[in-house]
Amino acid sequence: MRDPQTAPPRLHLAFAALGLGFLAIFSWVFFKEQGAEWRSAQARFRKLEATVKNPHQLAQSAGAAGVRQVWLPDLDRVDRCTTCHLGVDDPAFAKAPALFRSHPGTWLTTHPVERFGCTVCHDGQGEATDYAHAAHKPIPGVARAMRPLETIEANCGACHRSLEPRGAPRLAEGRRLIVESGCVACHDIPGFEGVSFRGPGLDSLGYKVRPDWLEGWLKDPKGYLANSKMGNFRLSEAEIAGLRALLLSQKAEAPQVADVDWKKADSANGKALFGQLRCVSCHAVNGRGGTMGPELSRIGDKVRRDWLFSYLRDPHREQPDTAMLQYRLTDTQVRDVAAFLLEEYKTPGGEAEAAPAPYQDAPAVAEGRAVFVRRGCYGCHKLAGIRETGKIGPSLAGVADRDPDQLPYGGKPVRRTADNYIFLKVQQPDSLGAPSLMPTFSFAPAQAAKITLALASLHKADLPASRVVKEAPPTPYRPRGAFGELVTRYRCLSCHRIGGSGGDLSTVPLDRIGSQLQHDYLVAYLLNPGAVRVSVEARMPVFHMLPEEARTIADYAATTFLDDDLDRYDTRFTPAEVSRGEQLYRQLGCVGCHQLNLQGGYVGPDLSNTGQRLRPGWTAAWLAAPNRYKPGTLQPDYGLSPGDARALTAYLASLGGSTSRAAGKAASATGGGHP
Amino acid sequence: MSDRERDSTGGGRREFFLTGCAAVGLASAGFVVSTFRYLVPTVLYEPPARFTIGSPSSFPPGSVTFLEDRRLFLFNGQDGFFTVSSVCTHLGCNVKRAASGFECPCHGSRFDENGRVVHGPAPAPLAWYALSLSPRGELIVDLERTVGPDFRLKA
Amino acid sequence: MASPRFPRTRAWLDETARSVWRIGWPRTDKDRAAVMISSFFLHLPPARVSRHVLRPSYTLGLGLISAILFGVLTVTGLALMLYYVPHPPEAYRSVMDLQSVVTFGVILRNMHRWSAHAMVFVVFLHLCRVFWTGSYKRPREFNWVVGVVLLLLTLALSFTGYLLPWDQLAFWAITVGTNIAAYAPVVGDQVKFLLLGGHVIGPMTLLRFYVLHCVFLPLAVAVLISVHVWRVRKDGLSGAPEGSKPVEETAGVFPPSTKTWGLMALTRRPTVSVEARDPEDEVFAWPHLLYRELLVALGVVIALHVVSLLFMAPLEEMADPTRTPNPAKAPWYFLGLQELVHYSAFVGGVLVPTLIVVALLALPYVDRHPRGVGRWFAPERRVANAIFTAVVAVATVLTIIGTLFRGPNWAWTWPW
């Protein structure tokens, strides 16, 4: 029987080889585990820690070995970034190498790591424990790689839902641009539910505009108005012809032409009035002026004479929602201003105005109506007889989470992410391969980037309520009664803020104006707003208010817009205080910025009539702490003691006797016209 | 068995076999060790044992604050901060502050100011936990480190 | 031989060993035979085997490798069960944790995945080998049937396990796979409904697949492997020994054996022994067979480790039912079918799989020709081998096309 009792030797060799191989492989497994990235990172951190920290403080991180994770069940996140980023929460590591450096700024004080983790702001794959899988750079198979820092405010917006979140300026600007550009007219956007946007009503367009202008406008709005809110709808010739037919056939109401003798119009008077009414505060001409209203550089090309007359007489009748105020002008004055505008601000050599021609072209009108509905013009413009069928654009809810692989990029060499799609779409809606109804807004790239930031914060998933930060918007201020009617007529809130709502053209909120200005001065000022500061361009317009209107406003302010702290000030000054104040006035060098009796600088207001202009309680409070009332003001904070402030106040309150120039102004308060 | 075969089974061949056995044995031992290490969890899906409770200025001197969700009393005493667990060592109810010390409403255990058992079924004193300051100056409680009743943190 | 040292300790160790294993370390022929019968873990092979069994070139050890892979899968699978959570979305997170934080989690997961793929492939090779050596013929017909069932169970195990990571790859592969199954006539939709535990792939699907994958299917496979190996023992290995006398068949009865068993002394003819073999050809299983099996096991484990260290098991993003990757591919072993489905849903989804399974199951009962057993590509079986090889080649080509040459929208693409 041939049966060796042991295996042939080559098998033993094989066994030895395989056994050693097995041991080698197993050791490789061990070393691979020991050599994990995060272990070596922690070892390096230990060494660094010894050089950076006080030995007693080393006990702090004693419990820091091993994988460190922040588990946020309400956000369904697990972040293990701090396994390697060990110094992120410790200011002692401000100068350490990037991996261990402490987090810049004070972000971790307001957003502690243990409550927020890291990926809520930075994105990336928090569960990973090595550099590659954490998606510091984009990797296939991971939807959310780490955000570049320039776009990080998009993640702020996921929780901070108010329209102007503090601490995120680019996001706030993006949201502001969305409000201003009227995106909500076509799209439902979460967070912008209370925002509405209307363009001018189009019901009397036939009387308002010249036909040739309308064609040019429809072809390219920015050709007429550089900062027009209306985008370019890329309309075909047929569409423009249809819309033109439709819009010019609208004759809802004839304007109030009455008997206007245009031949007697006095453009020179119109020009003077134009300056007095301070139209440029809101309407730019030739590149200079405000932006609250449309630029008037070529108004002569656009509007008809009769309509302009009617509008200037009563803007609220033509456009009830407009921010423009209604001056109290005579028809002659209105005629002169209208004539001036139409003569001065137009393309030279333009055609004379033709009478409005009735439109009989029914098919064109029908086509126009179809275009009006198809392109969603009714989203911004009211037009009688149009059936509004809801917003024509898709809802933007969850737009940041759309599947990047299903989105068009128009063949552009960009990474396929939802953010890039949004950016491209906002800039050039029709360049992404598929035809688009969205108009081209010609945003500057920086603007489009900020809008993208705002839209990239719109996620599909809901946040738990405890994580949402939404400051309630200020309730709009709507006064009632006689005062309320005046505020509505003269549109005070277009430029001023009261109670947090209003415009920002004026830097003076009116909440305590009754405690700041003396009553009679305010009346005189409303009737004849002069220059308080020579160096400031913006001026309050001459309203041509009636005296009783001015008095109503001043009375209301004196009883309502008050600050009790200012009003309690003891205004019984002694002569000693006055002379000490005069001494201080000289010592502190106030004359460098302020005029006094025709002497002094132009930076601050003329102080010659302070005794009749300002109330002493306000003066004292202002001198003591100017930055409290106007952060960033040029008025220095001298650190005055209360006594010194009182002395200066006493001195200033003594200025402006009846012989001064300002007293003369106040005494000649008249209604209508000007001195 | 022929002599040839006997020779071929001696010498270095046996060494190979033993080498193989040793290698496989070592690898198997490593296998057992790695299995054990595998079984030890490296991360815990639980609230962290070390957490911040706020800055020292939020707790005025002389105050006692009951942190409900953490089940801790935080004292800012004369000599500094210290924290006492409110978990009764009997069966785990929350103790309440009494005139001096603590009382447990469940079975009547009473503890003195330092948490030592004065009366009742509780078998052990209330736990004191280590307090420290974070690098940003906030108070940190470490539930994994118990300290004695003479512990104070000056902040 | 010199007397060994520590005689009393050695004697005590020896006695303790004997109390556990009944036989000490075998040093005599009697012990070598006895240890194979008295040890539970060693009772599978016979006490003595034909030396020609030890040739690797006959069976290539494929059945053994399959069984080893099953063992590896069981061990690694049990370990993974301690961390895996079978409920979405924790399923995905737990697999991510295995990869990123659990000590040795990466290697364990990789080993499980690569041995699963390897097992499907090796089982398939084993089937080919058995066919090409004609080892499915009488008396081994039923063992072939058990083997085919094991193949299907292996595919089922791999399929159910494929879903468990709950990532995009898993989710959509199973979507495709269950949709292919739904094409079955009459019962297709019901089967899909039962598999999914509903109409869509969701938490109930994951739970069903998990229980199938960890309990029912492994139990079934374990039982059937036992039956399979039992039949191998009883039917004998088909490899014809070199130079041995050809097997003579007596009409209707098993070939006669020259060997009698002591226990069968009451009968003239043994009832269970079926091997016709020459005692001169035999060697003891301990150590010859077992040593070689150990080496194969070591080799397989080492190879698995190397592959697991070098190649990461894929893990894409978490499953998102609203986003279909383009293309969505079934697991690789079904890609041949998916390629066919691309041409015709019925042919690829119903007809071909049914035909294949029916053909495989019926094969040994249809092909009654007794010749050509035990030799690779025996000339007597030219036709059968040709047909089988052709089908295998087509299946391979279709699978390769489906894997490498199909891109988005299932359009032709070059993989380079």
PDB file of N, CA and C in Angstrom, chain A residues 114 153 178 244 252 404 434 556 580 622:
ATOM      1  N   GLU A 114     -21.197  72.297  18.888  1.00  0.00           N
ATOM      2  CA  GLU A 114     -21.992  71.188  19.432  1.00  0.00           C
ATOM      3  C   GLU A 114     -23.474  71.343  19.129  1.00  0.00           C
ATOM      4  N   GLU A 153     -22.793  82.148   2.096  1.00  0.00           N
ATOM      5  CA  GLU A 153     -24.005  82.800   2.624  1.00  0.00           C
ATOM      6  C   GLU A 153     -25.273  82.131   2.129  1.00  0.00           C
ATOM      7  N   ILE A 178     -33.951  90.417  -5.513  1.00  0.00           N
ATOM      8  CA  ILE A 178     -35.115  89.628  -5.900  1.00  0.00           C
ATOM      9  C   ILE A 178     -36.390  90.440  -5.695  1.00  0.00           C
ATOM     10  N   ARG A 244     -48.244  95.838 -29.380  1.00  0.00           N
ATOM     11  CA  ARG A 244     -48.428  97.257 -29.666  1.00  0.00           C
ATOM     12  C   ARG A 244     -49.883  97.535 -29.985  1.00  0.00           C
ATOM     13  N   ALA A 252     -58.772 103.473 -21.352  1.00  0.00           N
ATOM     14  CA  ALA A 252     -59.688 103.335 -20.224  1.00  0.00           C
ATOM     15  C   ALA A 252     -60.312 104.677 -19.854  1.00  0.00           C
ATOM     16  N   PRO A 404     -29.042  67.881 -10.337  1.00  0.00           N
ATOM     17  CA  PRO A 404     -28.141  68.587 -11.258  1.00  0.00           C
ATOM     18  C   PRO A 404     -27.964  67.864 -12.584  1.00  0.00           C
ATOM     19  N   ALA A 434     -32.869  75.001 -23.917  1.00  0.00           N
ATOM     20  CA  ALA A 434     -34.315  74.904 -24.105  1.00  0.00           C
ATOM     21  C   ALA A 434     -34.888  76.311 -24.225  1.00  0.00           C
ATOM     22  N   TYR A 556     -49.066 117.419  14.686  1.00  0.00           N
ATOM     23  CA  TYR A 556     -49.032 115.960  14.919  1.00  0.00           C
ATOM     24  C   TYR A 556     -47.670 115.531  15.429  1.00  0.00           C
ATOM     25  N   ARG A 580     -19.992 129.891  29.345  1.00  0.00           N
ATOM     26  CA  ARG A 580     -19.106 128.726  29.352  1.00  0.00           C
ATOM     27  C   ARG A 580     -19.255 127.969  28.026  1.00  0.00           C
ATOM     28  N   TRP A 622     -27.664 114.973  21.723  1.00  0.00           N
ATOM     29  CA  TRP A 622     -26.831 114.771  20.533  1.00  0.00           C
ATOM     30  C   TRP A 622     -25.373 115.049  20.840  1.00  0.00           C
TER      31      TRP A 622
END
